[in-house]
XYZ file of C-alpha atoms in Angstrom:
652
model
C 188.327 108.015 80.159
C 187.850 107.019 76.526
C 185.738 109.113 74.149
C 183.566 108.365 71.155
C 184.345 110.172 67.886
C 182.663 110.044 64.486
C 183.381 111.366 60.998
C 180.113 111.174 59.052
C 180.004 111.960 55.322
C 176.802 112.053 53.241
C 176.594 113.626 49.775
C 173.451 113.990 47.644
C 174.178 116.731 45.125
C 177.234 116.067 42.977
C 178.617 118.493 40.433
C 179.544 115.824 37.861
C 177.046 112.950 38.342
C 173.334 112.650 38.980
C 172.285 113.255 42.583
C 171.452 110.661 45.209
C 168.341 110.818 47.381
C 169.287 109.785 50.896
C 173.064 109.989 51.414
C 172.565 113.210 53.401
C 169.887 111.499 55.458
C 172.241 108.575 56.122
C 174.988 110.744 57.610
C 172.586 112.950 59.564
C 170.723 109.896 60.871
C 173.975 108.390 62.147
C 174.967 111.715 63.748
C 171.581 112.108 65.425
C 171.746 108.550 66.761
C 175.174 109.120 68.286
C 174.278 112.522 69.755
C 170.625 112.175 70.752
C 170.507 108.518 71.799
C 174.045 107.609 72.839
C 174.924 110.964 74.401
C 178.039 111.635 72.313
C 178.868 115.385 72.364
C 178.006 116.993 69.055
C 181.506 118.504 68.884
C 182.862 114.951 68.619
C 180.631 114.082 65.643
C 182.070 115.760 62.543
C 179.354 115.968 59.870
C 180.248 116.610 56.224
C 177.243 117.040 53.960
C 176.109 119.256 51.112
C 172.970 120.344 52.962
C 172.450 124.091 53.308
C 174.136 125.663 56.332
C 170.811 127.302 57.172
C 169.321 123.828 57.699
C 172.359 122.024 59.140
C 174.635 124.664 60.750
C 177.076 122.093 62.167
C 177.868 120.566 58.770
C 181.070 121.077 56.777
C 180.882 121.198 52.987
C 182.265 117.832 51.739
C 184.913 118.891 49.238
C 187.986 116.732 48.830
C 190.154 119.178 50.774
C 187.648 119.465 53.625
C 187.143 115.699 53.984
C 190.888 115.054 53.999
C 191.502 117.875 56.485
C 188.816 116.709 58.906
C 189.998 113.083 58.773
C 193.621 114.051 59.431
C 192.605 116.388 62.252
C 190.584 113.671 63.956
C 193.227 110.965 63.614
C 196.315 113.039 64.340
C 195.109 115.676 66.814
C 191.844 114.782 68.545
C 191.452 111.021 68.941
C 193.383 109.609 71.911
C 194.467 106.106 72.869
C 191.525 103.759 73.566
C 189.033 106.206 72.021
C 186.443 104.772 69.617
C 186.371 106.273 66.109
C 183.544 105.727 63.613
C 184.165 106.747 59.983
C 181.015 106.619 57.849
C 180.694 107.447 54.138
C 177.502 107.505 52.063
C 177.846 108.723 48.497
C 179.269 107.720 45.160
C 182.279 105.442 44.915
C 184.341 104.537 41.876
C 187.277 102.379 40.893
C 190.055 102.880 38.374
C 193.049 100.642 37.669
C 192.220 98.559 40.727
C 192.083 101.599 43.035
C 188.898 102.411 44.996
C 187.876 106.038 45.497
C 185.339 108.089 47.422
C 183.800 110.768 45.234
C 183.600 114.094 47.148
C 181.067 116.728 46.177
C 183.571 118.326 43.776
C 184.855 115.004 42.427
C 184.969 114.212 38.716
C 184.638 110.530 37.699
C 186.723 111.300 34.617
C 189.647 112.514 36.794
C 189.545 110.285 39.849
C 193.245 110.541 40.643
C 193.053 114.345 40.772
C 189.636 114.966 42.320
C 188.615 111.882 44.333
C 189.820 110.421 47.646
C 191.743 107.149 47.386
C 190.740 104.488 49.915
C 194.417 103.578 50.272
C 195.035 107.108 51.609
C 192.063 106.800 53.987
C 193.454 103.592 55.514
C 196.925 105.106 55.843
C 195.523 108.097 57.753
C 193.363 105.870 59.963
C 196.446 103.870 60.873
C 198.118 107.043 62.210
C 195.423 107.390 64.880
C 196.647 106.492 68.391
C 193.681 104.137 68.885
C 193.004 100.716 67.400
C 189.265 101.005 68.031
C 188.150 102.109 64.579
C 185.026 101.152 62.614
C 184.840 102.010 58.905
C 181.342 101.826 57.365
C 181.082 102.582 53.640
C 178.019 102.819 51.399
C 179.610 103.476 47.995
C 176.558 103.875 45.806
C 176.939 102.970 42.159
C 173.414 101.792 41.340
C 172.760 104.751 39.026
C 175.434 103.546 36.616
C 176.887 107.037 36.326
C 180.414 106.177 37.378
C 182.693 103.176 37.064
C 181.787 100.315 39.349
C 183.463 97.141 38.100
C 184.575 95.254 41.221
C 184.237 98.380 43.323
C 185.110 97.586 46.928
C 187.527 94.785 46.112
C 190.589 96.875 46.939
C 188.865 98.260 50.039
C 188.381 94.744 51.407
C 192.039 93.907 50.774
C 193.159 97.132 52.475
C 190.951 96.380 55.472
C 192.589 92.970 55.861
C 196.107 94.388 55.520
C 195.528 97.260 57.968
C 193.360 95.107 60.293
C 190.600 97.715 60.518
C 186.998 96.466 60.931
C 185.264 97.472 57.712
C 181.605 97.221 56.722
C 180.757 97.637 53.020
C 177.159 98.070 51.930
C 177.338 95.369 49.245
C 179.545 92.808 47.560
C 181.858 94.054 44.765
C 179.546 92.591 42.093
C 176.339 94.010 43.611
C 174.625 97.386 43.823
C 173.756 99.464 46.877
C 170.156 100.662 47.073
C 168.134 103.414 48.691
C 164.348 103.686 48.861
C 161.675 106.232 49.674
C 160.003 103.942 52.191
C 162.847 104.035 54.725
C 164.287 107.418 53.634
C 167.778 105.946 54.014
C 170.077 103.693 52.115
C 169.226 100.104 53.044
C 172.722 99.707 54.532
C 172.300 102.629 56.938
C 168.783 101.496 57.784
C 170.149 98.101 58.851
C 173.019 99.638 60.868
C 170.671 101.907 62.822
C 168.191 99.076 63.381
C 170.899 96.786 64.677
C 172.393 99.234 67.153
C 169.150 100.911 68.201
C 166.810 97.944 68.585
C 168.712 94.667 68.480
C 171.552 94.984 70.962
C 174.374 95.190 68.397
C 176.885 96.734 70.779
C 179.951 94.935 69.390
C 181.220 94.936 65.843
C 180.684 91.155 65.608
C 177.021 91.432 66.615
C 176.471 94.244 64.121
C 178.204 92.290 61.342
C 176.016 89.237 61.972
C 172.896 91.398 61.988
C 173.837 93.080 58.692
C 174.445 89.720 57.017
C 170.947 88.602 57.938
C 168.987 91.829 57.705
C 170.350 93.551 54.586
C 169.261 90.809 52.118
C 165.841 90.790 53.814
C 165.478 94.547 53.381
C 166.437 94.421 49.709
C 163.880 91.692 49.023
C 161.198 93.392 51.099
C 161.576 96.624 49.120
C 161.661 94.868 45.743
C 165.332 95.547 45.098
C 167.978 93.163 43.749
C 169.710 91.224 46.478
C 172.200 93.250 48.519
C 174.560 91.496 50.927
C 177.214 93.295 52.983
C 180.927 92.685 52.493
C 182.624 92.642 55.879
C 186.218 92.434 57.085
C 186.400 91.658 60.796
C 189.897 90.963 62.177
C 189.864 88.448 65.017
C 191.501 90.892 67.439
C 188.567 93.312 67.022
C 185.720 90.825 66.874
C 184.253 91.790 70.244
C 185.189 95.468 70.194
C 182.459 97.685 71.643
C 181.026 100.068 69.024
C 178.571 101.765 71.387
C 179.829 103.808 74.365
C 179.239 101.825 77.578
C 177.392 104.758 79.147
C 175.133 104.921 76.084
C 174.012 101.287 76.212
C 171.467 101.989 78.961
C 169.653 104.403 76.614
C 168.943 101.723 74.024
C 165.731 99.663 73.995
C 166.125 95.897 74.132
C 164.297 93.314 72.045
C 163.647 89.645 72.614
C 166.421 88.872 70.164
C 168.869 91.192 71.911
C 167.992 89.633 75.253
C 168.800 86.203 73.853
C 172.157 87.509 72.570
C 172.825 89.095 75.948
C 171.912 85.926 77.812
C 174.129 83.936 75.451
C 177.027 86.270 76.184
C 176.859 85.352 79.880
C 177.735 81.801 78.887
C 181.057 82.848 77.319
C 184.020 81.164 79.003
C 185.702 83.242 81.650
C 188.879 84.899 80.475
C 187.879 85.049 76.810
C 187.836 88.313 74.875
C 184.074 88.093 74.672
C 183.630 87.762 78.410
C 186.140 90.505 79.151
C 184.719 92.972 76.656
C 181.079 92.451 77.497
C 181.907 92.672 81.163
C 181.730 96.446 80.849
C 178.148 96.366 79.613
C 175.247 97.324 81.887
C 173.565 94.118 83.031
C 170.959 94.741 85.722
C 170.026 91.752 87.793
C 166.629 90.134 87.704
C 164.246 92.081 89.859
C 166.100 95.366 89.445
C 163.678 97.989 88.132
C 164.368 98.976 84.554
C 165.431 102.550 83.907
C 162.257 104.431 82.878
C 162.412 105.800 79.376
C 159.955 106.835 76.740
C 159.648 103.946 74.304
C 160.887 104.760 70.805
C 158.656 104.372 67.814
C 159.080 100.832 66.481
C 161.289 100.373 63.429
C 159.757 99.708 60.043
C 159.775 96.034 59.160
C 161.377 95.202 62.503
C 162.455 91.592 62.877
C 161.259 91.287 66.442
C 158.878 93.162 68.680
C 160.391 95.767 70.967
C 159.695 94.681 74.530
C 158.493 97.097 77.169
C 161.273 96.226 79.559
C 164.972 96.812 78.976
C 165.812 94.240 81.597
C 167.055 90.898 80.228
C 165.538 87.914 82.035
C 167.492 85.180 83.661
C 170.639 87.173 84.464
C 172.727 85.719 87.256
C 172.468 87.413 90.649
C 176.242 87.633 91.042
C 176.246 90.590 88.631
C 174.135 92.735 90.958
C 177.002 94.179 92.932
C 178.731 95.238 89.736
C 175.810 97.105 88.262
C 173.947 98.716 91.153
C 176.882 101.076 91.590
C 177.652 101.064 87.891
C 174.231 102.336 86.885
C 174.478 105.180 89.405
C 177.805 106.156 87.883
C 176.357 105.922 84.388
C 173.462 108.189 85.382
C 175.924 110.803 86.674
C 177.950 110.568 83.467
C 174.828 110.895 81.332
C 173.727 114.005 83.231
C 177.184 115.488 82.780
C 177.107 114.582 79.109
C 173.775 116.340 78.625
C 175.077 119.501 80.305
C 178.269 119.359 78.279
C 176.296 118.918 75.098
C 174.199 122.000 75.762
C 177.382 123.989 76.456
C 178.854 122.694 73.223
C 175.905 123.941 71.215
C 176.421 127.481 72.438
C 180.206 127.505 72.349
C 181.331 125.566 69.301
C 178.691 126.484 66.779
C 180.307 127.116 63.443
C 179.359 129.978 61.190
C 177.405 128.906 58.109
C 179.660 128.248 55.185
C 179.168 130.206 51.963
C 177.419 128.536 49.105
C 179.892 126.552 47.023
C 178.722 128.174 43.833
C 179.605 131.598 45.224
C 182.953 131.065 46.906
C 185.347 128.190 46.357
C 186.539 126.730 49.676
C 190.167 127.549 50.418
C 192.524 124.675 51.219
C 192.775 124.096 54.961
C 196.253 124.353 56.535
C 198.129 121.135 57.088
C 198.059 119.617 60.556
C 200.372 121.553 62.835
C 200.603 124.585 60.538
C 199.463 127.796 62.187
C 197.327 130.120 60.090
C 199.158 133.294 59.167
C 198.005 136.575 60.691
C 199.798 138.578 58.024
C 197.948 139.997 55.066
C 200.974 139.916 52.829
C 199.900 136.634 51.307
C 196.712 138.324 50.170
C 198.540 140.981 48.141
C 198.897 140.491 44.377
C 202.388 139.549 43.290
C 203.883 138.740 39.903
C 203.888 135.082 40.928
C 200.242 134.767 41.843
C 199.148 137.123 39.085
C 200.871 134.826 36.642
C 198.653 131.954 37.714
C 195.419 133.936 37.430
C 193.418 133.877 34.249
C 193.245 137.371 32.650
C 189.957 139.226 32.472
C 188.243 138.672 29.121
C 188.773 141.444 26.600
C 185.674 143.386 25.485
C 184.230 142.067 22.270
C 185.079 144.166 19.265
C 181.401 144.742 18.482
C 180.386 146.001 21.936
C 180.941 149.708 21.194
C 180.798 151.553 17.868
C 184.151 151.698 16.134
C 186.170 154.878 16.630
C 184.629 155.625 20.036
C 187.104 157.169 22.500
C 187.658 155.420 25.881
C 185.891 158.248 27.695
C 182.901 158.108 25.388
C 182.831 154.304 25.595
C 182.803 154.475 29.396
C 179.995 157.017 29.334
C 178.017 154.744 27.017
C 178.613 151.764 29.321
C 177.426 153.771 32.335
C 174.283 154.840 30.475
C 173.530 151.256 29.420
C 174.176 149.998 32.962
C 171.891 152.652 34.447
C 169.135 151.715 32.001
C 169.577 148.015 32.783
C 169.309 148.674 36.537
C 166.159 150.728 36.004
C 164.686 147.760 34.105
C 165.717 145.271 36.794
C 168.354 143.543 34.615
C 171.151 143.623 37.175
C 173.308 140.960 35.574
C 173.309 142.909 32.322
C 174.193 146.089 34.235
C 177.179 144.425 35.841
C 178.305 143.168 32.426
C 178.274 146.739 31.074
C 180.100 148.089 34.115
C 182.832 145.487 33.736
C 183.788 147.195 30.452
C 184.744 150.455 32.180
C 188.555 150.693 32.590
C 189.923 151.546 36.079
C 190.905 155.079 35.138
C 187.299 155.853 34.093
C 185.629 154.385 37.220
C 184.028 157.512 38.685
C 181.781 157.874 41.709
C 178.778 157.315 39.448
C 180.364 154.028 38.372
C 180.869 152.960 42.001
C 177.242 153.749 42.845
C 175.942 151.736 39.903
C 178.321 148.836 40.641
C 177.230 148.652 44.291
C 173.567 148.836 43.310
C 173.910 146.020 40.765
C 175.815 143.770 43.155
C 173.411 144.476 46.009
C 170.367 143.624 43.911
C 171.992 140.456 42.555
C 172.827 139.320 46.095
C 169.304 140.110 47.280
C 167.806 138.167 44.370
C 170.064 135.225 45.179
C 168.874 135.239 48.802
C 165.251 135.396 47.688
C 165.721 132.512 45.292
C 167.515 130.457 47.929
C 164.516 131.082 50.180
C 162.233 129.919 47.361
C 164.286 126.750 46.959
C 164.251 126.097 50.710
C 160.492 126.662 50.708
C 160.181 124.095 47.932
C 162.168 121.590 49.984
C 160.064 122.200 53.098
C 156.858 121.462 51.205
C 157.806 117.791 50.892
C 156.195 115.216 53.166
C 156.951 111.472 53.041
C 155.093 109.318 50.483
C 153.054 112.242 49.122
C 153.700 112.470 45.397
C 151.510 115.559 45.002
C 153.634 117.506 47.483
C 156.783 116.614 45.552
C 154.974 117.888 42.464
C 154.158 121.129 44.315
C 157.811 121.418 45.314
C 158.843 121.031 41.671
C 156.485 123.808 40.591
C 157.841 126.067 43.331
C 161.462 125.382 42.355
C 160.655 126.263 38.726
C 160.278 129.903 39.807
C 164.068 130.257 39.948
C 165.207 131.800 36.630
C 168.052 130.351 34.522
C 170.373 133.296 35.191
C 170.216 132.812 38.943
C 173.167 131.113 40.706
C 170.718 128.676 42.360
C 169.183 127.620 39.046
C 171.387 124.553 38.568
C 170.775 123.431 42.138
C 167.031 123.878 41.636
C 167.157 121.822 38.447
C 169.086 119.083 40.255
C 166.407 119.054 42.956
C 163.697 118.805 40.293
C 165.525 115.832 38.759
C 165.754 114.140 42.138
C 162.151 114.869 43.111
C 160.953 113.520 39.760
C 162.673 110.213 40.497
C 161.224 110.205 44.013
C 157.719 110.600 42.570
C 158.329 107.536 40.411
C 159.770 105.718 43.432
C 156.572 106.493 45.363
C 154.529 105.166 42.446
C 156.514 101.938 42.317
C 156.161 101.526 46.069
C 152.386 101.862 45.820
C 152.297 99.307 43.026
C 154.384 96.906 45.116
C 151.726 96.887 47.852
C 148.855 96.494 45.379
C 147.695 100.122 45.134
C 147.764 100.173 41.334
C 145.391 103.120 40.997
C 147.507 105.187 43.386
C 150.649 104.138 41.529
C 149.244 105.356 38.213
C 148.097 108.645 39.753
C 151.559 109.269 41.214
C 153.418 108.334 38.020
C 151.321 110.804 36.031
C 152.857 113.605 38.132
C 156.359 112.994 36.722
C 157.108 116.140 34.661
C 157.464 115.874 30.888
C 160.646 117.951 30.784
C 162.572 115.154 32.529
C 162.599 112.804 29.524
C 164.430 109.832 31.040
C 162.239 109.628 34.148
C 159.117 110.615 32.200
C 159.621 107.852 29.636
C 160.119 105.304 32.402
C 156.991 106.597 34.148
C 154.980 106.188 30.947
C 156.219 102.609 30.616
C 155.191 101.915 34.196
C 151.781 103.514 33.632
C 151.172 101.318 30.583
C 152.236 98.267 32.566
C 150.055 99.149 35.549
C 147.040 99.970 33.373
C 147.411 96.543 31.779
C 147.725 95.098 35.274
C 144.478 96.792 36.298
C 142.723 95.371 33.248
C 144.047 91.904 34.030
C 143.028 92.205 37.672
C 139.524 93.094 36.575
C 139.582 90.140 34.176
C 140.589 87.792 36.992
C 137.846 89.209 39.197
C 135.298 88.784 36.405
C 136.370 85.181 35.910
C 136.217 84.513 39.648
C 132.707 85.947 39.896
C 131.476 83.790 36.988
C 132.185 80.485 38.744
C 129.150 78.368 39.617
C 129.678 75.537 42.143
C 129.231 72.134 40.531
C 128.928 73.617 37.016
C 132.011 72.546 35.045
C 131.219 74.786 32.062
C 131.447 77.922 34.250
C 134.990 76.924 35.220
C 135.850 76.365 31.559
C 134.519 79.819 30.620
C 136.517 81.387 33.446
C 139.654 79.625 32.204
C 139.052 80.945 28.682
C 138.875 84.479 30.097
C 142.216 84.119 31.893
C 143.878 82.636 28.811
C 143.647 86.122 27.275
C 146.464 87.178 29.613
C 149.673 86.597 27.662
C 153.100 85.730 29.133
C 154.421 89.267 28.569
C 151.637 90.870 30.608
C 151.552 91.563 34.362
C 149.577 89.033 36.339
C 150.317 86.194 33.933
C 151.665 83.826 36.588
C 148.739 84.511 38.911
C 146.370 83.766 36.036
C 148.173 80.494 35.318
C 147.852 79.503 38.963
C 144.096 80.110 38.773
C 143.845 78.090 35.552
C 145.676 75.181 37.176
C 143.395 75.302 40.215
C 140.203 75.562 38.206
C 141.279 72.707 35.918
C 141.636 70.516 38.983
C 138.211 71.717 40.164
C 136.679 70.589 36.850
C 138.214 67.153 37.318
C 136.821 67.030 40.857
C 133.338 67.792 39.481
C 133.735 65.044 36.854
C 134.807 62.472 39.434
C 131.883 63.407 41.668
C 129.494 62.729 38.795
C 131.181 59.411 38.033
C 130.835 58.395 41.669
C 127.101 59.007 41.317
C 126.989 56.744 38.234
C 126.510 59.653 35.810
C 129.263 58.467 33.466
C 128.311 60.476 30.383
C 128.066 63.688 32.382
C 131.371 62.843 34.041
C 133.030 62.314 30.662
C 131.550 65.571 29.345
C 132.947 67.463 32.333
C 136.390 65.827 32.105
C 136.627 66.804 28.445
C 136.500 70.462 29.550
C 139.854 70.199 31.352
C 142.187 72.302 29.135
C 145.295 70.829 27.556
C 148.622 71.880 28.999
C 147.473 71.733 32.612
C 148.607 69.136 35.189
C 145.025 67.848 35.451
C 144.673 67.203 31.703
C 146.500 63.858 31.613
C 144.560 62.640 34.635
C 141.298 63.717 32.974
C 142.148 61.780 29.796
C 142.916 58.653 31.831
C 139.614 58.986 33.684
C 137.728 59.424 30.418
C 139.169 56.162 29.063
C 138.297 54.348 32.277
C 134.776 55.701 32.387
C 134.194 54.898 28.716
C 135.184 51.288 29.447
C 132.702 51.178 32.290
C 129.939 52.568 30.113
């Protein structure tokens, strides 16, 4: 029986470029969909993300070595013939000399060849897998402009064609990929999950068609530049199932999916489409739908989720196939649930150490057994020669002429005083000056105390940072501001300080994103209030927030001006329309609301002409001429008004 496997990579916090907001959420969302909704065992969904092990214990830290090791292990040891393999990447991508790269968490955009993962290598490893059922979905974000992005994805598309691997890219090579606070995902991942979860995209062709339609809609809906997917879909894989057959029954159906399903029944017998979709659950009309709790509807869904998962109008000759098939699926699902609970208890991985504390060791190559011997751990002239020497004590650290014994005693006294004052880092610095031959029991006690207190402080500060992250709730700018203030408690000397600062940077941008989202739906006051929470010590985001505030304040003023003009209108009184037009003419082309004001001016100019014509029809020619003369120049109604004036003057 075939299995479903997934390698899911999502990286927010990079060491060399500014962080992303929702790459972690993308990978975790895909994993949760596969595990919780499709019933894929969690052991078969390999998650690589920079999220804390305390929050996501099943995640591997996404260094270059770890990503390469996990991909090779999946392709060369775990995936079997006819298995389905998903490979998903959400993070930064870059290109150099025509070569596309994934940027791992430890990648450096200035040294791509040494620190990044070449897409050519990824395709070569995928081709070693014993299955041809592979889907590669890539969201290589480069919208921040922090790394090279000229024609990024072009080589990936060519590789996909050459290797004949279905490949979904989040955008065209000349476009940008976007993420937004409103969906808490990248738009690409949002569309993928929508398509599979709600719209019956169970084959790669159906998903590709959905992405082509939905992704541009999402980008426009969320006020982002247009984003269209770039897709390579070899003909031999066009109707390849991308959802496990026993997981299809768990998915809700929509009217659109039902139409697709009904259309699939019309495929000619013997075609790939008919053969592939023949394995899909297809209950006959009148068969009760499997009861399930309805999922919460997707944001901005294209079609309403129907209450029934049963497609109408299905031929009765499918009944015999699926009455027994659904029973078998139910048994498999029950077994899958039991297996998944066993997997949680048996295969849980120990939390990985923080990357700032311990550098991850290279994993052994496939097929290489780890050594049980400790000889490799012993210092040798070879490995000592590759280790940087300990820094020499500065010449000014101790008074000149001090003997080694006296210097050590002085260092111990200084270290003891530093520990008493709570300056444990300083104490460890003093203790590092004591040579090995002078390291007494008193030295060992002080060294252990300093290290213990430093470790305890690090744990406390990690707890503070986690507390700051837990404060956040969606679309609440004030809670992000509270999280920022909490994260500021971590001192500069702490190992978590840089991570806290990166979180503050990211949360500051999220606050501005919330403000822009409020402005987009017309909540200008709320947008200004949110933007004012952007901290001053983040100059780039703060300056942009101030620009937005000035723009929105001007927009508020102009909105009030439009409302004032609207309220001043008096039916049948042409002069009131002229005065309203004069008010709106204060709004200049460089101000927000200018086009809306021009639309009002055009409409009100036509209304003045209507009033003038009504007076002329009543024989009040002079009053009609006086009204028509109020139509402002530069409007479509002005020329018509001048022609009417000449005609009415001739009649007078």
